[in-house]
mmCIF file of C-alpha atoms in Angstrom:
data_model
loop_
_atom_site.group_PDB
_atom_site.id
_atom_site.type_symbol
_atom_site.label_atom_id
_atom_site.label_comp_id
_atom_site.label_asym_id
_atom_site.label_seq_id
_atom_site.Cartn_x
_atom_site.Cartn_y
_atom_site.Cartn_z
ATOM 1 C CA MET A 14 -15.881 17.372 17.783
ATOM 2 C CA ALA A 15 -14.432 20.271 19.769
ATOM 3 C CA SER A 16 -11.739 22.306 18.069
ATOM 4 C CA ILE A 17 -8.096 21.194 18.488
ATOM 5 C CA ALA A 18 -4.707 22.677 17.793
ATOM 6 C CA PHE A 19 -1.688 20.933 16.371
ATOM 7 C CA PHE A 20 1.866 21.823 17.455
ATOM 8 C CA HIS A 21 5.068 20.489 15.747
ATOM 9 C CA VAL A 22 7.576 20.036 18.522
ATOM 10 C CA THR A 23 10.128 17.365 19.253
ATOM 11 C CA ALA A 24 10.417 17.249 23.064
ATOM 12 C CA GLY A 25 8.929 14.092 24.408
ATOM 13 C CA ALA A 26 6.654 15.609 27.086
ATOM 14 C CA GLN A 27 5.562 18.527 24.989
ATOM 15 C CA PRO A 28 2.074 18.497 23.559
ATOM 16 C CA LEU A 29 1.729 17.745 19.897
ATOM 17 C CA LEU A 30 -2.091 18.101 19.926
ATOM 18 C CA GLN A 31 -4.249 19.739 22.541
ATOM 19 C CA GLY A 32 -8.029 20.093 23.017
ATOM 20 C CA PRO A 33 -10.620 20.411 25.765
ATOM 21 C CA GLU A 34 -10.821 16.673 26.230
ATOM 22 C CA ALA A 35 -7.285 15.555 26.182
ATOM 23 C CA THR A 36 -3.597 16.197 25.292
ATOM 24 C CA VAL A 37 -1.356 14.021 23.057
ATOM 25 C CA SER A 38 2.426 14.276 23.498
ATOM 26 C CA ALA A 39 5.338 13.259 21.385
ATOM 27 C CA ASP A 40 5.917 10.296 23.725
ATOM 28 C CA ASP A 41 2.383 9.213 23.111
ATOM 29 C CA VAL A 42 2.845 9.115 19.347
ATOM 30 C CA ARG A 43 6.284 7.598 19.670
ATOM 31 C CA ALA A 44 4.727 4.821 21.869
ATOM 32 C CA ALA A 45 1.777 4.190 19.463
ATOM 33 C CA ALA A 46 4.274 3.777 16.597
ATOM 34 C CA GLN A 47 6.199 0.994 18.362
ATOM 35 C CA ARG A 48 4.053 -1.688 16.684
ATOM 36 C CA ILE A 49 5.430 -0.489 13.313
ATOM 37 C CA PRO A 50 8.838 -1.984 12.109
ATOM 38 C CA GLY A 51 11.743 0.422 12.668
ATOM 39 C CA ALA A 52 12.473 1.558 9.089
ATOM 40 C CA SER A 53 8.811 2.035 8.208
ATOM 41 C CA ARG A 54 8.257 3.812 11.575
ATOM 42 C CA ASP A 55 11.028 6.364 10.964
ATOM 43 C CA ALA A 56 9.707 6.993 7.381
ATOM 44 C CA LEU A 57 6.173 7.415 8.809
ATOM 45 C CA LEU A 58 7.034 9.782 11.481
ATOM 46 C CA SER A 59 9.333 11.865 9.359
ATOM 47 C CA ARG A 60 6.356 13.224 7.555
ATOM 48 C CA PRO A 61 4.306 15.783 9.577
ATOM 49 C CA GLU A 62 0.990 14.915 7.939
ATOM 50 C CA ASN A 63 1.444 11.278 9.197
ATOM 51 C CA VAL A 64 2.151 12.601 12.729
ATOM 52 C CA VAL A 65 -1.004 14.723 12.590
ATOM 53 C CA ARG A 66 -3.116 11.654 11.748
ATOM 54 C CA GLN A 67 -1.429 9.509 14.509
ATOM 55 C CA ALA A 68 -1.910 12.284 17.069
ATOM 56 C CA GLU A 69 -5.569 12.771 16.098
ATOM 57 C CA ASP A 70 -6.297 9.070 16.361
ATOM 58 C CA LEU A 71 -4.863 9.073 19.910
ATOM 59 C CA TYR A 72 -6.752 12.168 20.834
ATOM 60 C CA VAL A 73 -10.046 10.650 19.806
ATOM 61 C CA ARG A 74 -9.237 7.333 21.717
ATOM 62 C CA ARG A 75 -8.192 9.244 24.837
ATOM 63 C CA ALA A 76 -11.245 11.421 24.766
ATOM 64 C CA LEU A 77 -13.548 8.302 24.289
ATOM 65 C CA ALA A 78 -11.723 6.642 27.165
ATOM 66 C CA ALA A 79 -12.362 9.651 29.394
ATOM 67 C CA GLU A 80 -16.044 9.494 28.546
ATOM 68 C CA ALA A 81 -16.098 5.790 29.280
ATOM 69 C CA ARG A 82 -14.558 6.362 32.698
ATOM 70 C CA ARG A 83 -16.921 9.177 33.480
ATOM 71 C CA ASP A 84 -19.875 6.792 32.682
ATOM 72 C CA GLY A 85 -18.437 4.050 34.809
ATOM 73 C CA LEU A 86 -17.705 1.544 31.980
ATOM 74 C CA ASP A 87 -14.251 0.741 33.537
ATOM 75 C CA LYS A 88 -16.286 -0.750 36.453
ATOM 76 C CA ASP A 89 -17.829 -3.481 34.255
ATOM 77 C CA PRO A 90 -16.103 -6.728 35.183
ATOM 78 C CA VAL A 91 -15.210 -7.810 31.674
ATOM 79 C CA VAL A 92 -13.976 -4.290 30.827
ATOM 80 C CA ALA A 93 -11.942 -4.252 33.946
ATOM 81 C CA ALA A 94 -10.390 -7.655 33.096
ATOM 82 C CA LEU A 95 -9.508 -6.323 29.698
ATOM 83 C CA LEU A 96 -7.840 -3.283 31.215
ATOM 84 C CA ARG A 97 -5.806 -5.515 33.465
ATOM 85 C CA GLN A 98 -4.792 -7.730 30.485
ATOM 86 C CA ALA A 99 -3.827 -4.749 28.412
ATOM 87 C CA GLN A 100 -1.534 -3.576 31.196
ATOM 88 C CA GLU A 101 -0.115 -7.028 31.706
ATOM 89 C CA ARG A 102 0.499 -7.464 27.950
ATOM 90 C CA ILE A 103 2.532 -4.260 27.957
ATOM 91 C CA LEU A 104 4.527 -5.156 31.023
ATOM 92 C CA SER A 105 5.120 -8.687 29.895
ATOM 93 C CA ASP A 106 6.385 -7.456 26.622
ATOM 94 C CA ALA A 107 8.709 -5.174 28.341
ATOM 95 C CA ARG A 108 10.004 -8.059 30.495
ATOM 96 C CA LEU A 109 10.394 -10.244 27.395
ATOM 97 C CA ALA A 110 12.529 -7.559 25.817
ATOM 98 C CA GLU A 111 14.877 -7.679 28.831
ATOM 99 C CA ILE A 112 15.074 -11.479 28.605
ATOM 100 C CA ASP A 113 15.859 -11.110 24.880
ATOM 101 C CA ILE A 114 18.734 -8.733 25.662
ATOM 102 C CA ALA A 115 20.130 -10.898 28.454
ATOM 103 C CA ALA A 116 20.070 -13.987 26.123
ATOM 104 C CA LEU A 117 22.085 -12.459 23.322
ATOM 105 C CA PRO A 118 25.449 -14.334 22.793
ATOM 106 C CA SER A 119 28.628 -12.316 22.440
ATOM 107 C CA ASP A 120 29.333 -11.118 18.964
ATOM 108 C CA GLU A 121 32.263 -13.538 18.785
ATOM 109 C CA LEU A 122 30.001 -16.581 19.456
ATOM 110 C CA VAL A 123 27.393 -15.273 17.048
ATOM 111 C CA ALA A 124 30.036 -15.062 14.259
ATOM 112 C CA ARG A 125 31.271 -18.609 15.153
ATOM 113 C CA TYR A 126 27.819 -20.173 15.145
ATOM 114 C CA ALA A 127 26.893 -18.447 11.920
ATOM 115 C CA ARG A 128 30.040 -19.733 10.252
ATOM 116 C CA ASP A 129 29.111 -23.336 11.524
ATOM 117 C CA LEU A 130 25.594 -23.075 10.034
ATOM 118 C CA TYR A 131 27.074 -22.080 6.663
ATOM 119 C CA ARG A 132 29.537 -24.960 6.562
ATOM 120 C CA GLU A 133 26.899 -27.533 7.688
ATOM 121 C CA ASN A 134 24.413 -27.050 4.980
ATOM 122 C CA PRO A 135 25.963 -25.356 1.864
ATOM 123 C CA ALA A 136 23.050 -26.348 -0.369
ATOM 124 C CA ARG A 137 20.743 -24.185 1.717
ATOM 125 C CA PHE A 138 22.525 -21.175 0.219
ATOM 126 C CA ASN A 139 22.084 -21.927 -3.484
ATOM 127 C CA ALA A 140 20.260 -18.961 -4.969
ATOM 128 C CA PRO A 141 18.635 -18.244 -8.366
ATOM 129 C CA ALA A 142 19.589 -15.314 -10.493
ATOM 130 C CA GLN A 143 18.712 -12.064 -8.817
ATOM 131 C CA THR A 144 18.235 -8.361 -9.430
ATOM 132 C CA ARG A 145 18.541 -5.389 -7.185
ATOM 133 C CA ALA A 146 16.576 -2.245 -7.758
ATOM 134 C CA ARG A 147 15.296 0.984 -6.222
ATOM 135 C CA HIS A 148 11.864 2.498 -6.757
ATOM 136 C CA ILE A 149 9.837 5.597 -5.976
ATOM 137 C CA LEU A 150 6.175 4.898 -5.562
ATOM 138 C CA ILE A 151 3.491 7.565 -6.113
ATOM 139 C CA GLY A 152 0.218 6.266 -4.783
ATOM 140 C CA ARG A 153 -3.075 6.913 -6.504
ATOM 141 C CA SER A 154 -4.756 10.141 -5.310
ATOM 142 C CA ASP A 155 -8.320 11.484 -5.315
ATOM 143 C CA ASP A 156 -7.291 14.462 -7.474
ATOM 144 C CA GLY A 157 -6.154 12.136 -10.253
ATOM 145 C CA LYS A 158 -2.788 13.819 -10.618
ATOM 146 C CA ALA A 159 -0.547 10.975 -9.262
ATOM 147 C CA ARG A 160 0.843 10.259 -12.693
ATOM 148 C CA GLU A 161 1.638 13.892 -13.182
ATOM 149 C CA ARG A 162 3.560 14.038 -9.888
ATOM 150 C CA ALA A 163 5.449 10.761 -10.959
ATOM 151 C CA GLU A 164 6.433 12.381 -14.331
ATOM 152 C CA ALA A 165 7.640 15.565 -12.538
ATOM 153 C CA LEU A 166 9.882 13.398 -10.299
ATOM 154 C CA LEU A 167 11.158 11.440 -13.321
ATOM 155 C CA ALA A 168 12.041 14.787 -14.947
ATOM 156 C CA GLN A 169 13.997 15.864 -11.848
ATOM 157 C CA LEU A 170 15.857 12.536 -11.787
ATOM 158 C CA LYS A 171 16.850 12.932 -15.494
ATOM 159 C CA ASP A 172 18.206 16.393 -14.542
ATOM 160 C CA GLY A 173 20.423 14.779 -11.975
ATOM 161 C CA ALA A 174 18.396 14.855 -8.790
ATOM 162 C CA SER A 175 19.386 12.315 -6.117
ATOM 163 C CA PHE A 176 17.130 9.194 -6.512
ATOM 164 C CA GLU A 177 17.717 8.242 -2.805
ATOM 165 C CA ALA A 178 16.772 11.692 -1.529
ATOM 166 C CA LEU A 179 13.541 11.810 -3.577
ATOM 167 C CA ALA A 180 12.556 8.382 -2.526
ATOM 168 C CA ARG A 181 12.995 9.301 1.131
ATOM 169 C CA GLU A 182 10.995 12.422 0.602
ATOM 170 C CA GLN A 183 8.240 11.342 -1.790
ATOM 171 C CA SER A 184 7.836 7.563 -2.044
ATOM 172 C CA ALA A 185 4.535 6.072 -0.741
ATOM 173 C CA ASP A 186 6.257 2.898 -0.088
ATOM 174 C CA LEU A 187 7.271 3.579 3.557
ATOM 175 C CA ALA A 188 9.001 0.275 3.937
ATOM 176 C CA THR A 189 11.713 1.237 1.427
ATOM 177 C CA ALA A 190 11.511 5.082 1.510
ATOM 178 C CA SER A 191 13.922 5.340 4.467
ATOM 179 C CA ARG A 192 16.420 3.231 2.565
ATOM 180 C CA GLY A 193 16.308 5.526 -0.510
ATOM 181 C CA GLY A 194 13.857 3.222 -2.170
ATOM 182 C CA ASP A 195 16.188 0.171 -2.066
ATOM 183 C CA LEU A 196 14.283 -3.044 -2.586
ATOM 184 C CA GLY A 197 17.271 -5.245 -2.049
ATOM 185 C CA TRP A 198 17.984 -8.447 -3.993
ATOM 186 C CA PHE A 199 15.118 -10.421 -5.270
ATOM 187 C CA ALA A 200 14.460 -13.295 -7.739
ATOM 188 C CA SER A 201 12.174 -13.360 -10.765
ATOM 189 C CA GLY A 202 8.478 -13.479 -9.675
ATOM 190 C CA ALA A 203 8.970 -11.438 -6.487
ATOM 191 C CA MET A 204 7.409 -8.329 -8.069
ATOM 192 C CA VAL A 205 4.181 -7.717 -9.938
ATOM 193 C CA PRO A 206 4.420 -8.395 -13.713
ATOM 194 C CA GLU A 207 4.392 -4.743 -14.866
ATOM 195 C CA PHE A 208 7.239 -3.862 -12.497
ATOM 196 C CA GLU A 209 9.316 -6.883 -13.690
ATOM 197 C CA GLN A 210 8.732 -6.181 -17.322
ATOM 198 C CA ALA A 211 10.076 -2.556 -16.801
ATOM 199 C CA LEU A 212 12.987 -3.729 -14.936
ATOM 200 C CA ALA A 213 13.900 -6.434 -17.506
ATOM 201 C CA ALA A 214 14.216 -3.593 -20.158
ATOM 202 C CA LEU A 215 16.979 -1.934 -18.162
ATOM 203 C CA GLU A 216 20.475 -2.952 -19.121
ATOM 204 C CA ASN A 217 23.018 -1.192 -16.895
ATOM 205 C CA PRO A 218 23.181 -0.173 -13.236
ATOM 206 C CA GLY A 219 21.871 3.280 -12.877
ATOM 207 C CA ASP A 220 19.317 2.993 -15.803
ATOM 208 C CA LEU A 221 15.945 4.499 -15.123
ATOM 209 C CA SER A 222 12.601 3.335 -16.259
ATOM 210 C CA GLY A 223 9.779 5.431 -17.454
ATOM 211 C CA ILE A 224 6.600 5.665 -15.461
ATOM 212 C CA VAL A 225 5.372 2.138 -14.515
ATOM 213 C CA GLU A 226 1.807 1.751 -13.560
ATOM 214 C CA THR A 227 0.771 -1.119 -11.201
ATOM 215 C CA ARG A 228 -2.143 -1.759 -8.872
ATOM 216 C CA PHE A 229 -0.124 0.064 -6.193
ATOM 217 C CA GLY A 230 0.235 3.307 -8.219
ATOM 218 C CA PHE A 231 3.001 4.805 -10.392
ATOM 219 C CA HIS A 232 6.631 3.770 -10.013
ATOM 220 C CA ILE A 233 9.959 5.005 -11.187
ATOM 221 C CA VAL A 234 12.493 2.202 -11.129
ATOM 222 C CA ARG A 235 16.258 2.237 -11.142
ATOM 223 C CA LEU A 236 18.375 -0.778 -11.842
ATOM 224 C CA GLU A 237 21.109 -1.263 -9.199
ATOM 225 C CA GLY A 238 22.609 -4.623 -10.315
ATOM 226 C CA ARG A 239 22.221 -8.249 -11.359
ATOM 227 C CA ARG A 240 23.908 -11.372 -10.277
ATOM 228 C CA ALA A 241 23.861 -14.931 -11.762
ATOM 229 C CA ALA A 242 22.494 -18.040 -10.049
ATOM 230 C CA GLY A 243 24.931 -19.836 -7.735
ATOM 231 C CA GLN A 244 25.938 -20.300 -4.096
ATOM 232 C CA ARG A 245 25.760 -17.188 -2.024
ATOM 233 C CA SER A 246 29.029 -16.502 -0.268
ATOM 234 C CA PHE A 247 29.208 -16.437 3.527
ATOM 235 C CA ASP A 248 29.781 -12.726 3.390
ATOM 236 C CA ASP A 249 26.383 -12.331 1.540
ATOM 237 C CA VAL A 250 24.430 -14.426 4.058
ATOM 238 C CA ARG A 251 26.394 -13.594 7.237
ATOM 239 C CA GLY A 252 24.068 -10.999 8.460
ATOM 240 C CA GLU A 253 21.067 -13.293 7.845
ATOM 241 C CA LEU A 254 22.738 -16.078 9.739
ATOM 242 C CA GLU A 255 23.797 -13.974 12.632
ATOM 243 C CA ARG A 256 20.216 -12.777 13.056
ATOM 244 C CA GLU A 257 19.198 -16.471 12.959
ATOM 245 C CA VAL A 258 21.626 -17.339 15.662
ATOM 246 C CA ARG A 259 20.446 -14.462 17.927
ATOM 247 C CA ALA A 260 16.776 -15.213 17.333
ATOM 248 C CA LYS A 261 17.206 -18.860 18.260
ATOM 249 C CA ALA A 262 19.069 -17.851 21.491
ATOM 250 C CA GLN A 263 16.295 -15.493 22.378
ATOM 251 C CA ALA A 264 13.496 -17.967 21.543
ATOM 252 C CA GLU A 265 15.213 -20.648 23.745
ATOM 253 C CA ALA A 266 15.467 -18.120 26.591
ATOM 254 C CA ARG A 267 11.866 -17.214 26.277
ATOM 255 C CA GLN A 268 10.738 -20.944 26.208
ATOM 256 C CA ALA A 269 12.869 -21.654 29.363
ATOM 257 C CA LYS A 270 11.104 -18.709 31.145
ATOM 258 C CA VAL A 271 7.698 -19.979 30.133
ATOM 259 C CA ARG A 272 8.533 -23.500 31.352
ATOM 260 C CA GLU A 273 9.734 -22.009 34.570
ATOM 261 C CA LEU A 274 6.583 -20.027 35.183
ATOM 262 C CA LEU A 275 4.197 -22.788 34.209
ATOM 263 C CA GLY A 276 6.054 -25.319 36.447
ATOM 264 C CA GLY A 277 4.281 -24.077 39.590
ATOM 265 C CA ALA A 278 0.879 -23.566 37.921
ATOM 266 C CA LYS A 279 -1.907 -26.148 38.199
ATOM 267 C CA PRO A 280 -5.135 -26.004 36.266
ATOM 268 C CA ASP A 281 -8.406 -26.502 38.250
ATOM 269 C CA THR A 282 -9.948 -29.268 36.069
ATOM 270 C CA ALA A 283 -13.361 -29.148 37.764
ATOM 271 C CA ALA A 284 -13.611 -25.342 37.349
ATOM 272 C CA ILE A 285 -12.452 -25.449 33.732
ATOM 273 C CA GLU A 286 -15.058 -28.185 32.912
ATOM 274 C CA ALA A 287 -17.770 -26.200 34.576
ATOM 275 C CA PHE A 288 -16.743 -22.996 32.755
ATOM 276 C CA SER A 289 -16.813 -24.893 29.389
ATOM 277 C CA ARG A 290 -20.184 -26.392 30.088
ATOM 278 C CA SER A 291 -21.563 -22.930 30.551
ATOM 279 C CA PHE A 292 -20.872 -22.351 26.803
ATOM 280 C CA ALA A 293 -22.239 -25.683 25.540
ATOM 281 C CA LYS A 294 -25.409 -25.651 23.548
ATOM 282 C CA PRO A 295 -28.321 -27.324 25.235
#
């Protein structure tokens, strides 16, 4: 592969990676990362080495696409249809995002509907005993020094380093790294056995585990709190219920749009049957 150069800049149109075949900008990397959930996306892109990998992947794809167009592959009927469908998928997703925004009820209505949901089915909100914890995960590495790195981090924590800051900077669990390693509240059985055994040995909020080895790598765990079984309060579930209300409103708006669009569409039965027969085994 031809040589390439990497540039760490933040402006959207500025190149992050340039080579003789193509250029990859910050906007390209940002767009490619849209498929990743927000918190994980921020954690991923906050590390330059991950941005390098993303930019290299995009560069290779763009260079291969240029070769394909040069050789006329975009003129193949099936490839041309796939290109149209890819564009339509992106544009339709953008249109659906607009429909979602337009369908959102006011905050006042959302709060009222959430309260109604809570009152209508109180048994739904019974919860088992739960624990809240944070962790820092050091993934296994080819150099075999992952445990050593975890032990060095544990020493820093015992000397007073910020758990949240180290989690954001060092944890391989990108889904929680941006939250300072926060795993939220969870019931028994939600984590792998080694993790739960280490957590069970911690008594007070703020207590640290030693190095906990699981199939994912090496963890450092900090207990945040415990709560007994019982009915969750409205304040505890309000965010969850409000998300549910908004999601339902958006789903109904999408379904209404689909019904509207399909209302004027008619299948050509004869053409469909002929198409299907072409795939039938003799």
